[in-house]
PDB file of C-alpha atoms and ligand atoms in Angstrom:
ATOM      1  CA  UNK A   1      66.451  20.344 -37.295  1.00 92.00           C
ATOM      2  CA  UNK A   2      70.014  20.559 -36.050  1.00 96.00           C
ATOM      3  CA  UNK A   3      71.486  22.099 -32.906  1.00 97.00           C
ATOM      4  CA  UNK A   4      75.088  23.289 -33.118  1.00 97.00           C
ATOM      5  CA  UNK A   5      77.496  25.851 -31.695  1.00 97.00           C
ATOM      6  CA  UNK A   6      77.006  29.336 -33.153  1.00 97.00           C
ATOM      7  CA  UNK A   7      79.681  30.956 -35.309  1.00 96.00           C
ATOM      8  CA  UNK A   8      80.292  34.568 -36.367  1.00 95.00           C
ATOM      9  CA  UNK A   9      78.397  33.733 -39.587  1.00 96.00           C
ATOM     10  CA  UNK A  10      75.185  33.374 -37.528  1.00 97.00           C
ATOM     11  CA  UNK A  11      74.832  36.954 -36.266  1.00 98.00           C
ATOM     12  CA  UNK A  12      72.019  37.923 -38.681  1.00 98.00           C
ATOM     13  CA  UNK A  13      70.015  34.793 -37.897  1.00 98.00           C
ATOM     14  CA  UNK A  14      70.542  35.205 -34.154  1.00 98.00           C
ATOM     15  CA  UNK A  15      69.411  38.846 -34.326  1.00 98.00           C
ATOM     16  CA  UNK A  16      66.219  37.908 -36.166  1.00 98.00           C
ATOM     17  CA  UNK A  17      65.284  35.276 -33.589  1.00 98.00           C
ATOM     18  CA  UNK A  18      66.200  37.596 -30.726  1.00 98.00           C
ATOM     19  CA  UNK A  19      64.184  40.605 -31.928  1.00 98.00           C
ATOM     20  CA  UNK A  20      61.152  38.761 -33.334  1.00 98.00           C
ATOM     21  CA  UNK A  21      60.781  36.539 -30.260  1.00 98.00           C
ATOM     22  CA  UNK A  22      61.226  39.454 -27.830  1.00 97.00           C
ATOM     23  CA  UNK A  23      58.504  41.410 -29.626  1.00 97.00           C
ATOM     24  CA  UNK A  24      56.093  38.466 -29.445  1.00 97.00           C
ATOM     25  CA  UNK A  25      56.902  37.235 -25.943  1.00 97.00           C
ATOM     26  CA  UNK A  26      57.123  40.544 -24.075  1.00 97.00           C
ATOM     27  CA  UNK A  27      54.250  42.539 -25.632  1.00 96.00           C
ATOM     28  CA  UNK A  28      52.102  43.589 -22.690  1.00 95.00           C
ATOM     29  CA  UNK A  29      54.948  42.996 -20.218  1.00 96.00           C
ATOM     30  CA  UNK A  30      57.685  45.359 -21.451  1.00 96.00           C
ATOM     31  CA  UNK A  31      56.805  48.859 -22.786  1.00 94.00           C
ATOM     32  CA  UNK A  32      55.665  48.939 -26.447  1.00 95.00           C
ATOM     33  CA  UNK A  33      58.014  51.853 -27.172  1.00 94.00           C
ATOM     34  CA  UNK A  34      61.012  49.721 -26.153  1.00 95.00           C
ATOM     35  CA  UNK A  35      59.882  46.676 -28.151  1.00 97.00           C
ATOM     36  CA  UNK A  36      59.103  48.759 -31.244  1.00 96.00           C
ATOM     37  CA  UNK A  37      62.632  50.156 -31.244  1.00 96.00           C
ATOM     38  CA  UNK A  38      64.436  46.818 -31.080  1.00 97.00           C
ATOM     39  CA  UNK A  39      66.578  46.542 -34.188  1.00 98.00           C
ATOM     40  CA  UNK A  40      68.098  43.625 -36.054  1.00 98.00           C
ATOM     41  CA  UNK A  41      71.222  45.714 -36.741  1.00 98.00           C
ATOM     42  CA  UNK A  42      71.886  46.547 -33.088  1.00 98.00           C
ATOM     43  CA  UNK A  43      71.228  42.983 -32.007  1.00 98.00           C
ATOM     44  CA  UNK A  44      73.527  41.616 -34.745  1.00 98.00           C
ATOM     45  CA  UNK A  45      76.319  43.962 -33.586  1.00 97.00           C
ATOM     46  CA  UNK A  46      75.942  42.600 -30.049  1.00 97.00           C
ATOM     47  CA  UNK A  47      76.216  39.038 -31.340  1.00 97.00           C
ATOM     48  CA  UNK A  48      79.273  39.973 -33.423  1.00 96.00           C
ATOM     49  CA  UNK A  49      80.983  41.271 -30.291  1.00 95.00           C
ATOM     50  CA  UNK A  50      79.960  38.245 -28.216  1.00 95.00           C
ATOM     51  CA  UNK A  51      80.957  35.618 -30.768  1.00 95.00           C
ATOM     52  CA  UNK A  52      84.147  37.422 -31.761  1.00 91.00           C
ATOM     53  CA  UNK A  53      85.440  37.848 -28.195  1.00 88.00           C
ATOM     54  CA  UNK A  54      88.557  35.809 -27.587  1.00 86.00           C
ATOM     55  CA  UNK A  55      88.756  33.727 -24.438  1.00 86.00           C
ATOM     56  CA  UNK A  56      85.037  34.154 -23.743  1.00 91.00           C
ATOM     57  CA  UNK A  57      83.369  31.452 -21.642  1.00 93.00           C
ATOM     58  CA  UNK A  58      80.013  32.244 -23.230  1.00 96.00           C
ATOM     59  CA  UNK A  59      78.351  29.335 -24.991  1.00 97.00           C
ATOM     60  CA  UNK A  60      75.877  30.006 -27.786  1.00 98.00           C
ATOM     61  CA  UNK A  61      73.933  27.193 -29.433  1.00 98.00           C
ATOM     62  CA  UNK A  62      71.659  27.641 -32.432  1.00 98.00           C
ATOM     63  CA  UNK A  63      68.813  25.527 -33.771  1.00 98.00           C
ATOM     64  CA  UNK A  64      68.938  25.456 -37.551  1.00 98.00           C
ATOM     65  CA  UNK A  65      66.109  24.170 -39.751  1.00 96.00           C
ATOM     66  CA  UNK A  66      66.546  22.062 -42.890  1.00 95.00           C
ATOM     67  CA  UNK A  67      66.865  25.219 -45.044  1.00 95.00           C
ATOM     68  CA  UNK A  68      69.762  26.508 -42.918  1.00 95.00           C
ATOM     69  CA  UNK A  69      67.665  29.204 -41.186  1.00 98.00           C
ATOM     70  CA  UNK A  70      68.217  29.829 -37.497  1.00 98.00           C
ATOM     71  CA  UNK A  71      64.945  29.377 -35.605  1.00 98.00           C
ATOM     72  CA  UNK A  72      66.177  29.342 -31.988  1.00 98.00           C
ATOM     73  CA  UNK A  73      69.161  29.781 -29.727  1.00 98.00           C
ATOM     74  CA  UNK A  74      70.395  29.299 -26.180  1.00 98.00           C
ATOM     75  CA  UNK A  75      73.191  31.373 -24.686  1.00 98.00           C
ATOM     76  CA  UNK A  76      74.936  31.569 -21.355  1.00 98.00           C
ATOM     77  CA  UNK A  77      78.010  30.808 -19.348  1.00 97.00           C
ATOM     78  CA  UNK A  78      79.285  31.218 -15.789  1.00 97.00           C
ATOM     79  CA  UNK A  79      76.702  32.673 -13.375  1.00 97.00           C
ATOM     80  CA  UNK A  80      76.772  36.478 -13.575  1.00 93.00           C
ATOM     81  CA  UNK A  81      75.345  37.170 -10.132  1.00 86.00           C
ATOM     82  CA  UNK A  82      75.780  35.978  -6.590  1.00 86.00           C
ATOM     83  CA  UNK A  83      72.038  35.965  -5.720  1.00 87.00           C
ATOM     84  CA  UNK A  84      71.732  32.335  -6.746  1.00 94.00           C
ATOM     85  CA  UNK A  85      74.105  29.499  -5.860  1.00 96.00           C
ATOM     86  CA  UNK A  86      74.437  28.045  -9.364  1.00 98.00           C
ATOM     87  CA  UNK A  87      77.726  27.674 -11.234  1.00 98.00           C
ATOM     88  CA  UNK A  88      76.283  28.316 -14.695  1.00 98.00           C
ATOM     89  CA  UNK A  89      73.560  30.631 -15.933  1.00 98.00           C
ATOM     90  CA  UNK A  90      71.330  30.381 -18.970  1.00 98.00           C
ATOM     91  CA  UNK A  91      71.337  34.015 -20.089  1.00 98.00           C
ATOM     92  CA  UNK A  92      68.792  33.641 -22.887  1.00 98.00           C
ATOM     93  CA  UNK A  93      66.765  31.019 -24.701  1.00 98.00           C
ATOM     94  CA  UNK A  94      64.518  31.994 -27.581  1.00 98.00           C
ATOM     95  CA  UNK A  95      62.633  30.007 -30.228  1.00 98.00           C
ATOM     96  CA  UNK A  96      60.779  31.811 -33.042  1.00 98.00           C
ATOM     97  CA  UNK A  97      57.018  31.904 -32.338  1.00 97.00           C
ATOM     98  CA  UNK A  98      56.218  29.648 -35.324  1.00 97.00           C
ATOM     99  CA  UNK A  99      58.622  26.978 -34.065  1.00 97.00           C
ATOM    100  CA  UNK A 100      57.623  26.944 -30.396  1.00 98.00           C
ATOM    101  CA  UNK A 101      55.975  23.956 -28.747  1.00 97.00           C
ATOM    102  CA  UNK A 102      57.756  21.378 -30.927  1.00 96.00           C
ATOM    103  CA  UNK A 103      60.470  20.317 -28.499  1.00 96.00           C
ATOM    104  CA  UNK A 104      63.198  22.692 -29.684  1.00 97.00           C
ATOM    105  CA  UNK A 105      63.444  24.602 -26.402  1.00 98.00           C
ATOM    106  CA  UNK A 106      63.886  21.302 -24.577  1.00 96.00           C
ATOM    107  CA  UNK A 107      66.666  20.226 -26.942  1.00 96.00           C
ATOM    108  CA  UNK A 108      68.418  23.602 -26.689  1.00 98.00           C
ATOM    109  CA  UNK A 109      68.247  23.624 -22.888  1.00 97.00           C
ATOM    110  CA  UNK A 110      69.536  20.060 -22.531  1.00 96.00           C
ATOM    111  CA  UNK A 111      72.326  20.585 -25.034  1.00 96.00           C
ATOM    112  CA  UNK A 112      73.289  23.873 -23.359  1.00 97.00           C
ATOM    113  CA  UNK A 113      73.339  22.143 -19.974  1.00 97.00           C
ATOM    114  CA  UNK A 114      75.608  19.469 -21.454  1.00 95.00           C
ATOM    115  CA  UNK A 115      77.939  22.137 -22.835  1.00 95.00           C
ATOM    116  CA  UNK A 116      78.347  23.953 -19.507  1.00 96.00           C
ATOM    117  CA  UNK A 117      78.750  20.638 -17.697  1.00 95.00           C
ATOM    118  CA  UNK A 118      81.615  19.889 -20.097  1.00 94.00           C
ATOM    119  CA  UNK A 119      83.070  23.271 -19.041  1.00 95.00           C
ATOM    120  CA  UNK A 120      83.095  22.067 -15.425  1.00 95.00           C
ATOM    121  CA  UNK A 121      79.925  23.924 -14.327  1.00 96.00           C
ATOM    122  CA  UNK A 122      77.591  21.397 -12.738  1.00 96.00           C
ATOM    123  CA  UNK A 123      74.576  23.459 -11.655  1.00 97.00           C
ATOM    124  CA  UNK A 124      72.429  25.854 -13.674  1.00 97.00           C
ATOM    125  CA  UNK A 125      70.169  28.813 -12.998  1.00 98.00           C
ATOM    126  CA  UNK A 126      68.039  31.143 -15.091  1.00 98.00           C
ATOM    127  CA  UNK A 127      66.203  34.425 -14.463  1.00 98.00           C
ATOM    128  CA  UNK A 128      62.805  34.981 -16.101  1.00 98.00           C
ATOM    129  CA  UNK A 129      60.309  37.824 -15.836  1.00 98.00           C
ATOM    130  CA  UNK A 130      57.657  36.941 -13.284  1.00 98.00           C
ATOM    131  CA  UNK A 131      54.907  37.844 -15.767  1.00 97.00           C
ATOM    132  CA  UNK A 132      56.350  35.619 -18.503  1.00 98.00           C
ATOM    133  CA  UNK A 133      53.928  32.797 -17.699  1.00 97.00           C
ATOM    134  CA  UNK A 134      54.784  30.723 -20.763  1.00 97.00           C
ATOM    135  CA  UNK A 135      58.516  30.927 -20.144  1.00 98.00           C
ATOM    136  CA  UNK A 136      58.003  29.945 -16.509  1.00 98.00           C
ATOM    137  CA  UNK A 137      55.868  26.932 -17.483  1.00 98.00           C
ATOM    138  CA  UNK A 138      58.663  25.818 -19.811  1.00 97.00           C
ATOM    139  CA  UNK A 139      61.258  25.928 -16.998  1.00 97.00           C
ATOM    140  CA  UNK A 140      58.861  24.143 -14.660  1.00 96.00           C
ATOM    141  CA  UNK A 141      58.217  21.436 -17.297  1.00 95.00           C
ATOM    142  CA  UNK A 142      62.005  21.053 -17.560  1.00 95.00           C
ATOM    143  CA  UNK A 143      62.261  20.386 -13.825  1.00 94.00           C
ATOM    144  CA  UNK A 144      63.558  23.799 -12.734  1.00 96.00           C
ATOM    145  CA  UNK A 145      62.901  24.709  -9.100  1.00 96.00           C
ATOM    146  CA  UNK A 146      62.143  28.247  -7.907  1.00 97.00           C
ATOM    147  CA  UNK A 147      65.331  29.702  -6.499  1.00 96.00           C
ATOM    148  CA  UNK A 148      64.917  33.442  -5.952  1.00 96.00           C
ATOM    149  CA  UNK A 149      63.436  36.739  -6.995  1.00 97.00           C
ATOM    150  CA  UNK A 150      64.699  40.240  -7.764  1.00 96.00           C
ATOM    151  CA  UNK A 151      63.666  43.551  -9.294  1.00 97.00           C
ATOM    152  CA  UNK A 152      65.215  44.594 -12.619  1.00 96.00           C
ATOM    153  CA  UNK A 153      64.882  47.716 -14.691  1.00 96.00           C
ATOM    154  CA  UNK A 154      63.976  47.400 -18.354  1.00 93.00           C
ATOM    155  CA  UNK A 155      63.308  50.566 -20.354  1.00 88.00           C
ATOM    156  CA  UNK A 156      62.691  52.552 -17.172  1.00 91.00           C
ATOM    157  CA  UNK A 157      60.160  50.022 -15.846  1.00 94.00           C
ATOM    158  CA  UNK A 158      60.811  48.168 -12.620  1.00 96.00           C
ATOM    159  CA  UNK A 159      59.927  44.521 -13.248  1.00 97.00           C
ATOM    160  CA  UNK A 160      60.150  41.465 -11.031  1.00 98.00           C
ATOM    161  CA  UNK A 161      62.126  38.410 -12.113  1.00 98.00           C
ATOM    162  CA  UNK A 162      62.120  34.955 -10.588  1.00 98.00           C
ATOM    163  CA  UNK A 163      64.949  32.442 -10.757  1.00 98.00           C
ATOM    164  CA  UNK A 164      64.691  28.756 -11.559  1.00 98.00           C
ATOM    165  CA  UNK A 165      67.505  26.352 -10.979  1.00 97.00           C
ATOM    166  CA  UNK A 166      68.803  22.862 -11.543  1.00 97.00           C
ATOM    167  CA  UNK A 167      71.118  22.206  -8.564  1.00 96.00           C
ATOM    168  CA  UNK A 168      72.666  19.183 -10.297  1.00 96.00           C
ATOM    169  CA  UNK A 169      72.756  19.238 -14.093  1.00 95.00           C
ATOM    170  CA  UNK A 170      73.596  15.538 -14.092  1.00 92.00           C
ATOM    171  CA  UNK A 171      70.035  14.750 -12.991  1.00 88.00           C
ATOM    172  CA  UNK A 172      68.514  16.293 -16.145  1.00 86.00           C
ATOM    173  CA  UNK A 173      67.040  13.751 -18.572  1.00 77.00           C
ATOM    174  CA  UNK A 174      69.776  13.290 -21.151  1.00 66.00           C
ATOM    175  CA  UNK A 175      67.511  12.222 -23.996  1.00 50.00           C
ATOM    176  CA  UNK A 176      67.816  14.913 -26.653  1.00 47.00           C
TER     177      UNK A 176
HETATM  178  N1  ACO B 201      52.936  26.017 -21.139  1.00 84.90           N
HETATM  179  C1  ACO B 201      53.117  24.790 -20.611  1.00 84.90           C
HETATM  180  N2  ACO B 201      54.162  23.996 -20.904  1.00 84.90           N
HETATM  181  C2  ACO B 201      55.062  24.474 -21.775  1.00 84.90           C
HETATM  182  C3  ACO B 201      54.964  25.741 -22.373  1.00 84.90           C
HETATM  183  C4  ACO B 201      53.833  26.521 -22.021  1.00 84.90           C
HETATM  184  N3  ACO B 201      53.648  27.736 -22.511  1.00 84.90           N
HETATM  185  N4  ACO B 201      56.027  25.937 -23.201  1.00 84.90           N
HETATM  186  C5  ACO B 201      56.737  24.802 -23.123  1.00 84.90           C
HETATM  187  N5  ACO B 201      56.173  23.947 -22.267  1.00 84.90           N
HETATM  188  C6  ACO B 201      56.643  22.614 -21.917  1.00 84.90           C
HETATM  189  C7  ACO B 201      56.269  21.630 -22.997  1.00 84.90           C
HETATM  190  O1  ACO B 201      54.972  21.080 -22.801  1.00 84.90           O
HETATM  191  C8  ACO B 201      57.338  20.604 -22.830  1.00 84.90           C
HETATM  192  O2  ACO B 201      57.082  19.778 -21.719  1.00 84.90           O
HETATM  193  P1  ACO B 201      56.903  18.191 -21.909  1.00 84.90           P
HETATM  194  O3  ACO B 201      58.111  17.737 -22.683  1.00 84.90           O
HETATM  195  O4  ACO B 201      56.815  17.705 -20.517  1.00 84.90           O
HETATM  196  O5  ACO B 201      55.660  18.068 -22.708  1.00 84.90           O
HETATM  197  C9  ACO B 201      58.561  21.409 -22.442  1.00 84.90           C
HETATM  198  O6  ACO B 201      58.056  22.620 -21.881  1.00 84.90           O
HETATM  199  C10 ACO B 201      59.447  21.740 -23.604  1.00 84.90           C
HETATM  200  O7  ACO B 201      58.693  22.393 -24.604  1.00 84.90           O
HETATM  201  P2  ACO B 201      59.317  22.860 -25.970  1.00 84.90           P
HETATM  202  O8  ACO B 201      58.364  22.581 -27.074  1.00 84.90           O
HETATM  203  O9  ACO B 201      60.688  22.289 -26.106  1.00 84.90           O
HETATM  204  O10 ACO B 201      59.415  24.447 -25.741  1.00 84.90           O
HETATM  205  P3  ACO B 201      59.678  25.570 -26.862  1.00 84.90           P
HETATM  206  O11 ACO B 201      60.359  25.002 -28.053  1.00 84.90           O
HETATM  207  O12 ACO B 201      58.442  26.340 -27.087  1.00 84.90           O
HETATM  208  O13 ACO B 201      60.748  26.493 -26.110  1.00 84.90           O
HETATM  209  C11 ACO B 201      60.759  28.610 -24.987  1.00 84.90           C
HETATM  210  C12 ACO B 201      60.416  27.102 -24.898  1.00 84.90           C
HETATM  211  C13 ACO B 201      62.252  28.755 -25.211  1.00 84.90           C
HETATM  212  C14 ACO B 201      60.356  29.261 -23.656  1.00 84.90           C
HETATM  213  C15 ACO B 201      59.997  29.215 -26.183  1.00 84.90           C
HETATM  214  O14 ACO B 201      58.619  28.955 -26.059  1.00 84.90           O
HETATM  215  C16 ACO B 201      60.216  30.715 -26.333  1.00 84.90           C
HETATM  216  O15 ACO B 201      61.142  31.142 -27.028  1.00 84.90           O
HETATM  217  N6  ACO B 201      59.340  31.513 -25.710  1.00 84.90           N
HETATM  218  C17 ACO B 201      59.397  32.982 -25.831  1.00 84.90           C
HETATM  219  C18 ACO B 201      60.676  33.560 -25.282  1.00 84.90           C
HETATM  220  C19 ACO B 201      60.889  33.246 -23.807  1.00 84.90           C
HETATM  221  O16 ACO B 201      60.014  33.406 -22.985  1.00 84.90           O
HETATM  222  N7  ACO B 201      62.142  32.798 -23.524  1.00 84.90           N
HETATM  223  C20 ACO B 201      62.580  32.599 -22.134  1.00 84.90           C
HETATM  224  C21 ACO B 201      62.853  33.929 -21.518  1.00 84.90           C
HETATM  225  S1  ACO B 201      63.884  33.856 -20.092  1.00 84.90           S
HETATM  226  C22 ACO B 201      65.490  33.769 -20.680  1.00 84.90           C
HETATM  227  O17 ACO B 201      65.700  33.787 -21.859  1.00 84.90           O
HETATM  228  C23 ACO B 201      66.612  33.644 -19.739  1.00 84.90           C
END
């Protein structure tokens, strides 16, 4: 299993991980009608725009298995909001259901943290749905500390998110 920077050739693989993992992780949290309408094509177009943008500070890492299939990704960049004091923000981290629990999320998060640190961003935050118990346990296992809460709207539903943070990325365990 290899972790590397994403390229514009990865949009189909990224879309598959994004859509399939959303459908599995958010069933029962986000409305079924919204999850059922998620499409590989729309997601791939979003990735094409993101990866094709010149001068973007977004970092996207993919986890690729031995057959060259993308099974996970981490994406983020400078913090998008001022509600948390962190320099960088992990916008999304997703590992296909069949590949979860094998250490890939840990490797993606640590490598992502290293990438933003190299960009001069030395603290990291992430927002996660309050009801996403598994996601929250992952951030807690990775040493994230609770750092805020907010309401967001997804598909017309008002949902609560909580933030986790790593105030100093340099204290993360750099064994990937
Ligand atoms: N319960 C308890 N501990 C957990 C759980 C869990 N559900 N999931 C992971 N952990 C712990 C592991 O035990 C491990 O800790 P350890 O090293 O101390 O034993 C550590 O977290 C790392 O585990 P990994 O195997 O690397 O985690 P995984 O590969 O499953 O990746 C992830 C975690 C990304 C959350 C994955 O499970 C996933 O894609 N879940 C569904 C999507 C999701 O919720 N993504 C986050 C949404 S928020 C956002 O994207 C900004």
